[in-house]
Every structure is written in C-alpha cells, then in structure tokens.
Short mmCIF file of C-alpha atoms in Angstrom, two decimals:
data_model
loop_
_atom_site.label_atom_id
_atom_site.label_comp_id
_atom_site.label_asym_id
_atom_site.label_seq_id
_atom_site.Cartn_x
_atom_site.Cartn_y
_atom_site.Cartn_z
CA UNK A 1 -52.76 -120.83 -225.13
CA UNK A 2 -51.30 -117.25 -225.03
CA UNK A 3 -48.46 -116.67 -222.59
CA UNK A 4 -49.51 -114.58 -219.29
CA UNK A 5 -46.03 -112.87 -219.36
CA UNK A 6 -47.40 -111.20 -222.89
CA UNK A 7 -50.18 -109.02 -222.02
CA UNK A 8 -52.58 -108.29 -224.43
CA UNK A 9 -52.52 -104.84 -226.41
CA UNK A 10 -56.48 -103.13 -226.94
CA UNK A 11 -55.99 -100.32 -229.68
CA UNK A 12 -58.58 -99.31 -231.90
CA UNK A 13 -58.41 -100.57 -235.76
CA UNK A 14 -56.39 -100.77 -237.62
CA UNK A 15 -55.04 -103.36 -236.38
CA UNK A 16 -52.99 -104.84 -239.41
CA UNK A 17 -50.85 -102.48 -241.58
CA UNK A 18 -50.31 -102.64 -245.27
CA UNK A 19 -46.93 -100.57 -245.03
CA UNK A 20 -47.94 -97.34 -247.27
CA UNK A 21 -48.30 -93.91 -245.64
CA UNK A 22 -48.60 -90.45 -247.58
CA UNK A 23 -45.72 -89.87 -248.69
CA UNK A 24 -45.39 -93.22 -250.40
CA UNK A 25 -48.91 -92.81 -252.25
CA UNK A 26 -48.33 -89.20 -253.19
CA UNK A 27 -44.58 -90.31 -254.32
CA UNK A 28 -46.34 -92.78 -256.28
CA UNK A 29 -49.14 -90.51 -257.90
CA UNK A 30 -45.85 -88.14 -259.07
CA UNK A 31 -44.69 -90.65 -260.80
CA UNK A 32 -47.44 -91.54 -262.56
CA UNK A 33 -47.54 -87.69 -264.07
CA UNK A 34 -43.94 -88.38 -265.51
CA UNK A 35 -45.15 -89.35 -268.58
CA UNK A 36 -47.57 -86.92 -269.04
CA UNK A 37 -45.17 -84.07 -268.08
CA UNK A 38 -42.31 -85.13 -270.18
CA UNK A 39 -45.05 -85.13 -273.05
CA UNK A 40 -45.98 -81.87 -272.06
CA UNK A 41 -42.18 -80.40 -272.79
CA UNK A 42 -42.05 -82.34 -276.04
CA UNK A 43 -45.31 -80.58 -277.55
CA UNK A 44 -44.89 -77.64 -275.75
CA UNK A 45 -41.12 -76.65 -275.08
CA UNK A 46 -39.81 -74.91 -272.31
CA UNK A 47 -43.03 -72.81 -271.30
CA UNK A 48 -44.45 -76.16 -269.96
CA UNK A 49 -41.53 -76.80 -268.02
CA UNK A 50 -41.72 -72.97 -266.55
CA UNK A 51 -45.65 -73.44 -266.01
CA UNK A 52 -44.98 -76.54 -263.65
CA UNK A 53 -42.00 -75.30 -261.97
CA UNK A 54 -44.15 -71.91 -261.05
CA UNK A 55 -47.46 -74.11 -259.72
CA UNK A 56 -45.55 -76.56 -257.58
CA UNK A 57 -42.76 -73.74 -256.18
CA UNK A 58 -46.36 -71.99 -254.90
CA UNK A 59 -47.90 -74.50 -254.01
CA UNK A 60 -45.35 -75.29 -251.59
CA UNK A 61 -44.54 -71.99 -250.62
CA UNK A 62 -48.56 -71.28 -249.83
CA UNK A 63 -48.43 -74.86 -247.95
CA UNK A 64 -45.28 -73.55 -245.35
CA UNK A 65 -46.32 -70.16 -245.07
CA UNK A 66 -50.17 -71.18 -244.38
CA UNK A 67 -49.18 -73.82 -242.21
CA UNK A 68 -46.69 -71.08 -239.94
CA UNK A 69 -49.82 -68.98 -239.41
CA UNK A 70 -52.13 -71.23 -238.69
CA UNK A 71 -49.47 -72.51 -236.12
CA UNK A 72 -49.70 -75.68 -237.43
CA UNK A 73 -47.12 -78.66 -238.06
CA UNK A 74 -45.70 -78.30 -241.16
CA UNK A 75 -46.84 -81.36 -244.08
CA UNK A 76 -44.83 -80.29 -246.95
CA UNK A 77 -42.81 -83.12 -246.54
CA UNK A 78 -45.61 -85.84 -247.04
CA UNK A 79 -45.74 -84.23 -250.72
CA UNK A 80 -49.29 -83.69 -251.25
CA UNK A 81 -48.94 -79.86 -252.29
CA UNK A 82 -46.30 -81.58 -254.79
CA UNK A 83 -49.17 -83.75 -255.89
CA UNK A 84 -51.46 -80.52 -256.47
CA UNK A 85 -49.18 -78.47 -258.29
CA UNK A 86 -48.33 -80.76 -260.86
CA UNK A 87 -52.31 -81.36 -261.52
CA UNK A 88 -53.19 -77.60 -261.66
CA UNK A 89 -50.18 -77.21 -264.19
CA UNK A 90 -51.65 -80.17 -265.95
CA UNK A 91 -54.85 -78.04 -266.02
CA UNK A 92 -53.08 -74.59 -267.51
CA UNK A 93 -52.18 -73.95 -271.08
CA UNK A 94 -48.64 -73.20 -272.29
CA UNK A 95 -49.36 -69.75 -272.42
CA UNK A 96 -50.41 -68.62 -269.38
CA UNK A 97 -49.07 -65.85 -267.37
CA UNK A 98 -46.51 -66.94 -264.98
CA UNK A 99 -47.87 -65.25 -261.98
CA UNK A 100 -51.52 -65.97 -262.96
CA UNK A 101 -50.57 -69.68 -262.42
CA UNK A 102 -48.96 -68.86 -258.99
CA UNK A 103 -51.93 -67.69 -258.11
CA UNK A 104 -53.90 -70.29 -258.91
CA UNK A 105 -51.39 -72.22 -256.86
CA UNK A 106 -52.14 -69.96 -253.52
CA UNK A 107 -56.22 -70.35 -254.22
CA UNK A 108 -55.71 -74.14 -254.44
CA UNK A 109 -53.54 -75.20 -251.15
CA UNK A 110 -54.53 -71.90 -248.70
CA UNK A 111 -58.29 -71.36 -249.66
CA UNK A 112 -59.46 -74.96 -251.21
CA UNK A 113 -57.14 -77.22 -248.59
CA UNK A 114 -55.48 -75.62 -245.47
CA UNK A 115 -58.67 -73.46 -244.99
CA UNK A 116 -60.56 -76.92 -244.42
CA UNK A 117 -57.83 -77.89 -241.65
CA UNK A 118 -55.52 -79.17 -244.12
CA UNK A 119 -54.91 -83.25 -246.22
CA UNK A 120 -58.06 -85.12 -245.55
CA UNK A 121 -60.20 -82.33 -244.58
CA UNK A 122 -60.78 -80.25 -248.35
CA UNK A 123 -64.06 -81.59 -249.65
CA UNK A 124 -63.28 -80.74 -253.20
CA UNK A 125 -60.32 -81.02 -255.20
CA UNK A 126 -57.57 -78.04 -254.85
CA UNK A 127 -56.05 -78.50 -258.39
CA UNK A 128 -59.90 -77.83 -259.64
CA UNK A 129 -60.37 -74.83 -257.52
CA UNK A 130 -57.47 -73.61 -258.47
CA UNK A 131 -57.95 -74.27 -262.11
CA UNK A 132 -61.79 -72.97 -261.59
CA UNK A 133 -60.39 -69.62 -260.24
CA UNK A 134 -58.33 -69.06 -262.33
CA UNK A 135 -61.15 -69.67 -265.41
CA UNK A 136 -63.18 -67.10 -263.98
CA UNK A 137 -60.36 -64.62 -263.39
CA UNK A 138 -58.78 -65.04 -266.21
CA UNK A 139 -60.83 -66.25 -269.16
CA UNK A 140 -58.56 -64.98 -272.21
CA UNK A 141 -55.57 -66.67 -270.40
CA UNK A 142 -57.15 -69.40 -270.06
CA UNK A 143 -58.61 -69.96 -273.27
CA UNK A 144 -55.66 -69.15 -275.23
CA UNK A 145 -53.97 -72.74 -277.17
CA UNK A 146 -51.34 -73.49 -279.24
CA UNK A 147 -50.07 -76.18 -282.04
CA UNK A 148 -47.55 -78.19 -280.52
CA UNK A 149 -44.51 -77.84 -281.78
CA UNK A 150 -45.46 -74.13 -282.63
CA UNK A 151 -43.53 -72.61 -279.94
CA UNK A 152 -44.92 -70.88 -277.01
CA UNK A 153 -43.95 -67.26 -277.60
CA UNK A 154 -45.94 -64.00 -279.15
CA UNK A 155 -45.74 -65.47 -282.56
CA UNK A 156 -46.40 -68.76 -281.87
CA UNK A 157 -49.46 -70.14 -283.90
CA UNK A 158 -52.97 -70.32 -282.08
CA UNK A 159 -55.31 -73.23 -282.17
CA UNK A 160 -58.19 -74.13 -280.95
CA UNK A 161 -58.84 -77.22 -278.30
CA UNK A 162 -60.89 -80.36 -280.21
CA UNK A 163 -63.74 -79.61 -278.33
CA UNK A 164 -64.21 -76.18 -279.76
CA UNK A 165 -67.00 -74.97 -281.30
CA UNK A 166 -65.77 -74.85 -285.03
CA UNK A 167 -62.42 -76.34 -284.53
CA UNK A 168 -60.95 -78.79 -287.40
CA UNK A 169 -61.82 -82.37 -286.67
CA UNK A 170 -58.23 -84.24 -285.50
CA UNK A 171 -57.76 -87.48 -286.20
CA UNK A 172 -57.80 -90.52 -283.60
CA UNK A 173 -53.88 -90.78 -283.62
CA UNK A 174 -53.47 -86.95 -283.28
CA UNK A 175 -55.42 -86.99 -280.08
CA UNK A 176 -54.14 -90.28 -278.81
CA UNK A 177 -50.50 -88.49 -278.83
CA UNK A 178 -51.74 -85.12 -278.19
CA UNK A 179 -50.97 -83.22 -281.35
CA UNK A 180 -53.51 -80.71 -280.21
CA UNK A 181 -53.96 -77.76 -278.30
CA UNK A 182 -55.15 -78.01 -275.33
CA UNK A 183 -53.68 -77.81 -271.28
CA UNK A 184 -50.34 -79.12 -270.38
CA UNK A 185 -51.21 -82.54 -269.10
CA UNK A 186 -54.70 -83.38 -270.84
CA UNK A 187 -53.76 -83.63 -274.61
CA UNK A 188 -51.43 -86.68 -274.86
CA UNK A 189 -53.77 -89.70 -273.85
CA UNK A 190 -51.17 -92.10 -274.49
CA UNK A 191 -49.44 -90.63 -271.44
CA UNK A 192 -52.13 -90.58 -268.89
CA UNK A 193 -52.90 -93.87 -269.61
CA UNK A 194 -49.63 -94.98 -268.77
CA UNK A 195 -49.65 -93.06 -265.63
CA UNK A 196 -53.21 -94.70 -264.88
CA UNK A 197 -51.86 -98.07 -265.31
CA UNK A 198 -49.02 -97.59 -263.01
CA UNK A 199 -50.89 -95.97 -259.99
CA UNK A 200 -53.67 -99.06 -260.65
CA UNK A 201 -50.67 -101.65 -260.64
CA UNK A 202 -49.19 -99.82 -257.34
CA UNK A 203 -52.90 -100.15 -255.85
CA UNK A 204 -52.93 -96.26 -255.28
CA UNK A 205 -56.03 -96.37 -257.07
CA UNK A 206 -59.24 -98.59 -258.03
CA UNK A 207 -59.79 -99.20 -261.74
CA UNK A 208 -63.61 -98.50 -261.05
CA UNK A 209 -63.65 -94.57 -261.11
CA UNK A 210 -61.77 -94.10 -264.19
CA UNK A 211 -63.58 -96.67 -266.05
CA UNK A 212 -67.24 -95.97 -264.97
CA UNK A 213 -66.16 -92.31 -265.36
CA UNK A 214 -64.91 -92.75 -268.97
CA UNK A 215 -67.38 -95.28 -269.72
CA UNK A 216 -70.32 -93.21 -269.32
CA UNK A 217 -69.07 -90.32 -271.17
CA UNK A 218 -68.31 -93.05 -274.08
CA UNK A 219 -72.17 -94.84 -274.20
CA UNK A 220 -73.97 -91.38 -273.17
CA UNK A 221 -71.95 -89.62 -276.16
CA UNK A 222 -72.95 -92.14 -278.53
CA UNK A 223 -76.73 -92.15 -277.79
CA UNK A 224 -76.43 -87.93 -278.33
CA UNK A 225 -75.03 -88.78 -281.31
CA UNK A 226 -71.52 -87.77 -280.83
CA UNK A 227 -68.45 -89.66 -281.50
CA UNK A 228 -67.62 -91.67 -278.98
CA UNK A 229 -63.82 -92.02 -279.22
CA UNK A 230 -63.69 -88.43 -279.92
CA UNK A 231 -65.19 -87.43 -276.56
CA UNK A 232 -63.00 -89.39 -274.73
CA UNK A 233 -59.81 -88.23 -276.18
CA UNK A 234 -60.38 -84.88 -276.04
CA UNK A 235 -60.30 -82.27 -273.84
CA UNK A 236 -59.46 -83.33 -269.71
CA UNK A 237 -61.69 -86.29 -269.60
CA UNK A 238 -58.78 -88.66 -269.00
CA UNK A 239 -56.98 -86.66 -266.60
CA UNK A 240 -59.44 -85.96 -264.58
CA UNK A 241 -60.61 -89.34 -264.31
CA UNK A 242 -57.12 -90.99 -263.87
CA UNK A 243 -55.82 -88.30 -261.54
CA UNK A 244 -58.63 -86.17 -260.12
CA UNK A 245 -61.84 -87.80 -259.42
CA UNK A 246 -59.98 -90.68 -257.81
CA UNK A 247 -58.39 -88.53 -254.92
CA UNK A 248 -59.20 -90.33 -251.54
CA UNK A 249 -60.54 -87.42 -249.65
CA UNK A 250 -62.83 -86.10 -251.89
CA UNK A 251 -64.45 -89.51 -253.40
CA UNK A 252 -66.52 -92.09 -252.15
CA UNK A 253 -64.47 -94.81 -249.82
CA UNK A 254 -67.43 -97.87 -250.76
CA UNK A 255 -68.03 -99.35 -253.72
CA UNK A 256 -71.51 -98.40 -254.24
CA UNK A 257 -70.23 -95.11 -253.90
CA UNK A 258 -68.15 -95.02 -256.05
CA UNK A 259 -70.06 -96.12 -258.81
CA UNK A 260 -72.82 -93.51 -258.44
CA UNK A 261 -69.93 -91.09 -258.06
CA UNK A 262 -68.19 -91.87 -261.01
CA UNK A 263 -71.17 -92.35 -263.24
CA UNK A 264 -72.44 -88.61 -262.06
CA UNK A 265 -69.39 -87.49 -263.28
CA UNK A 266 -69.70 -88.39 -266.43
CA UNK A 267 -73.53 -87.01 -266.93
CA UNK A 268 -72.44 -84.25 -265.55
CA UNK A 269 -69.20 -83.65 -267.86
CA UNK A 270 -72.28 -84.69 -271.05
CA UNK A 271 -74.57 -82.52 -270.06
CA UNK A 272 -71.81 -79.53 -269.74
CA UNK A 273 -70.61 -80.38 -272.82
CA UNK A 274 -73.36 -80.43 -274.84
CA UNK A 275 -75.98 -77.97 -273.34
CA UNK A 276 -73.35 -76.05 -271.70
CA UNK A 277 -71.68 -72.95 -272.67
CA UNK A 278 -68.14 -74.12 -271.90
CA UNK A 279 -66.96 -76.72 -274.73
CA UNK A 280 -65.25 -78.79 -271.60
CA UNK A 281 -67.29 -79.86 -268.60
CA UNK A 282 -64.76 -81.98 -266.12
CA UNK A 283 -63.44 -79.70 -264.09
CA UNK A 284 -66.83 -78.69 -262.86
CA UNK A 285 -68.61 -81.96 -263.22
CA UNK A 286 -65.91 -83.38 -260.60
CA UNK A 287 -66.26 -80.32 -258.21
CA UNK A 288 -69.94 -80.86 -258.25
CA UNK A 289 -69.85 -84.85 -257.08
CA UNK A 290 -67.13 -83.96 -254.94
CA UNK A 291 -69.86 -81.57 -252.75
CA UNK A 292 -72.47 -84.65 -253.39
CA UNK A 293 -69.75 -87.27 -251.71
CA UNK A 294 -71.31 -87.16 -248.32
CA UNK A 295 -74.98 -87.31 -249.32
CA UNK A 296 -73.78 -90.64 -251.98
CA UNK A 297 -71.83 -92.64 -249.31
CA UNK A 298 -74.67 -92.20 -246.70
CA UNK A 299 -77.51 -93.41 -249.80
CA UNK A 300 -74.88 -96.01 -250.65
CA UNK A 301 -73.36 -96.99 -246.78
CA UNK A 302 -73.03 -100.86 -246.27
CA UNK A 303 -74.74 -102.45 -243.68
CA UNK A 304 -72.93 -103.88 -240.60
CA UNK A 305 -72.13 -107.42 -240.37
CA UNK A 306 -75.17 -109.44 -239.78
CA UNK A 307 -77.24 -106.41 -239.65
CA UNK A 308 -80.43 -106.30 -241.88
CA UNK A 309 -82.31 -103.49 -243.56
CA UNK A 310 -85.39 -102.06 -242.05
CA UNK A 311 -88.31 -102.24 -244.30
CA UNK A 312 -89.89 -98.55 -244.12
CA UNK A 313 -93.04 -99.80 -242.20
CA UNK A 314 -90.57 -101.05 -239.57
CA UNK A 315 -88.66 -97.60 -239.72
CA UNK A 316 -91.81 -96.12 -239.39
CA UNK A 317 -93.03 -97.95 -236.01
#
C-alpha cells in the first residue's frame, strides 16, 4: 500500500521516458550521413566538401535569422537544420553554383519548415523542397554530372546519371560504390546502407519504410520489365528511403500507415520513372505521400483498446 506522505502525481502521458530527445536523434541521423559524405569527397574532391559546407552554413543561418523575426526561441541547437542541410547537399551535384545551393538552403528551413511554425509542424520534407526548387529554378545546374574522379572544375569530364535516357549501362559494382555521376550523397549505395543500418541499430528509425519503399520499386520494376537491381542502385532511391521518407513529422506514426506510405512511394517513384519525363522520380514521389500522410493515418488509425469497428449499417443508424 502506497505511503500517504507520497502524494500521487496526475500528468498526462507520457508517463515513462526512453531517454532520447532531438538533439540525440538528429545527432544520430548525422552520423549516419558520415559515410556517405566522406564518399562524396572521395569521388568528388573538394567541390563536395564546399557544396555541404554552403547548405548547412544556410541552413543555419536561415534557421537563426527566421527564428529572430518570427520572435521565436531559437532551435538551432537541437540540430535539425544540421540534419537538412546535409540531405539537400546529398541531393545537389558537384557542380552546382555555390550560391544556388544557399538558396536552396533558405527555401528549405524559412519557406518549407519555419513557415509551418517550425520542427514538427512542416508537412513535407525541407531537403525535398529545397532540392525541388532548386530543379525548377535551375534545371541546367541541376542536371549537370560528372565522372568521379574527373575533377569538378570547367574541364572536368561530363557524364550522365544511370538513369538517363541513353546513358552507358554501369555495372552492379560501379553503382554499389558509386562510380557514377549522379548527386553528392545518392551514388555510393554501399554508404547509405551503412548509414541505414546504424540509425536502424540506434532505433532512430523502423526497418519497414526503407524496405517496403525499396521493395516495391524492386518487384514493380521487374514486372515492367526493367532490371531490378539496376533500379534500386541508381539514382536517389536509397537515400531517400534511408534518410527522407522515414522523417517522423512528415510520415505515418502507425504501422498500417506506414506500409501504405511506403509502398505509394515506390509506385509513385515507378510510375515517374517510367512514364515520366524526369529519368528520377523520388524526390517528388516522397513530397506527394508526404501531403497524403494525414488522409493514410486516418484510413489506417488503430482502434482503441477494446473498441470494435462499426459495420456501415450501424454507422449508418
């Protein structure tokens, strides 16, 4: 029998505490883009290194200066703005204009984040509207690869991304260790899968996204006919899975959810790729679940304990 010298304490849940905050997760999810970043300066050189420096330094600077506006207390120190700036550098190519990508930078924390009152309230991902912006802005930019190795300067060699119309076919190794063109953080597989297995180990993330996500692209591209293993190596298809689609405020929270989520993700990045104009579909394909979230987890939200679901006739009276 309690004590009546220890009152009892009535908050509202949670009531139990698993010790990780913000900071901690988004610590965690930076890194898990170690690997990918140093792979990113060993195919690419210094220009990657410049690229990523440039998206995080205005990413951070949009975050204070947004947040001092607004009148708001500053978050830069929980390290999501971090978080984004690596991704949207992961998302740029080598070549890119410096400022362009600080741009892209200010579109992805003011307009897609502290516009929607800030962490937890953006209902799409910044790093893709920054990345999105930027594409339609800046096209040539954009579009514009080179071989690793080749050097990242006006005579550096041009090549085109695997999933380019007419590109040479690369072989499974070269795009399992990224000897490709393509954006900083999305050619070396090898590297994002590390990354994924870390955050899954640390419980940041669930294993179910990534691999539904994946998974569909894999059994939807062999019944079209395409090579499976191909499609998954190439282009952003990993990152985006491993570091994008499974962001907390902009994916479902139940399983269900998730599922449908992640499996419209990778229809969605098909159909792109395949009917679409643009040879790469994940950026958009993400952006487009991320607006259906709310609609999937109330389809997909779990009864309450002991509660039952109405037939419709019962609905009905």
């Amino acid at each position: 029998m309690a004590s009546m010298d220890k009152p009892l304490i009535v908050t509202s849940s949670p009531h139990l505490h698993c010790g990780m905050n913000t900071r901690g997760m988004m610590l965690d999810v930076l890194i898990a883009t170690v690997p990918a970043a140093v792979a990113s300066l060993l195919l690419f050189g210094w220009r990657a290194l410049a690229v990523m420096l440039v998206c995080v330094a205005s990413c951070m600077a949009s975050e204070i200066l947004s947040r001092w506006v607004m009148k708001r207390d500053q978050t830069v120190g929980d390290l999501s703005c971090i978080v984004t700036g690596m991704l949207l550098a992961f998302n740029l190519p080598a070549t890119i204009p410096l400022w362009q990508a600080a741009l892209g930078g200010v579109a992805a924390i003011v307009v897609a984040k502290q516009m929607f009152g800030g962490l937890g309230q953006n209902f799409v991902n910044p790093a893709l509207v920054g990345r999105i912006v930027l594409l339609a802005s800046f096209p040539e930019s954009m579009n514009h690869w080179v071989v690793p190795f080749g050097g990242t300067g006006v005579d550096a060699v041009t090549a085109a991304t695997p999933l380019a119309e007419g590109a040479a076919p690369y072989s499974v190794t070269e795009l399992f260790f990224g000897i490709h063109g393509g954006c900083l953080g999305e050619t070396c597989a090898m590297a994002l899968l590390l990354g994924g297995i870390y955050l899954v180990l640390r419980r940041v993330i669930s294993p179910t996204v990534p691999l539904l996500y994946i998974g569909t692209v894999f059994v939807l591209s062999w019944l079209l006919g395409e090579n499976p293993l191909y499609q998954v190596l190439s282009g952003g298809l990993m990152l985006g899975a491993v570091f994008m689609a499974t962001d907390y405020t902009t994916s479902p929270i139940n399983k269900a959810g998730k599922a449908v989520y992640a499996v419209g993700c990778g229809l969605l990045t098909v159909l792109i790729r395949q009917f679409g104009s643009l040879p790469e579909g994940v950026s958009f394909a993400i952006v487009i679940m991320n607006i259906l979230v709310p609609l999937i987890e109330r389809a997909t939200r779990p009864l309450p304990f002991g509660r039952r679901r109405l037939k419709r006739k019962d609905a009905a009276d």
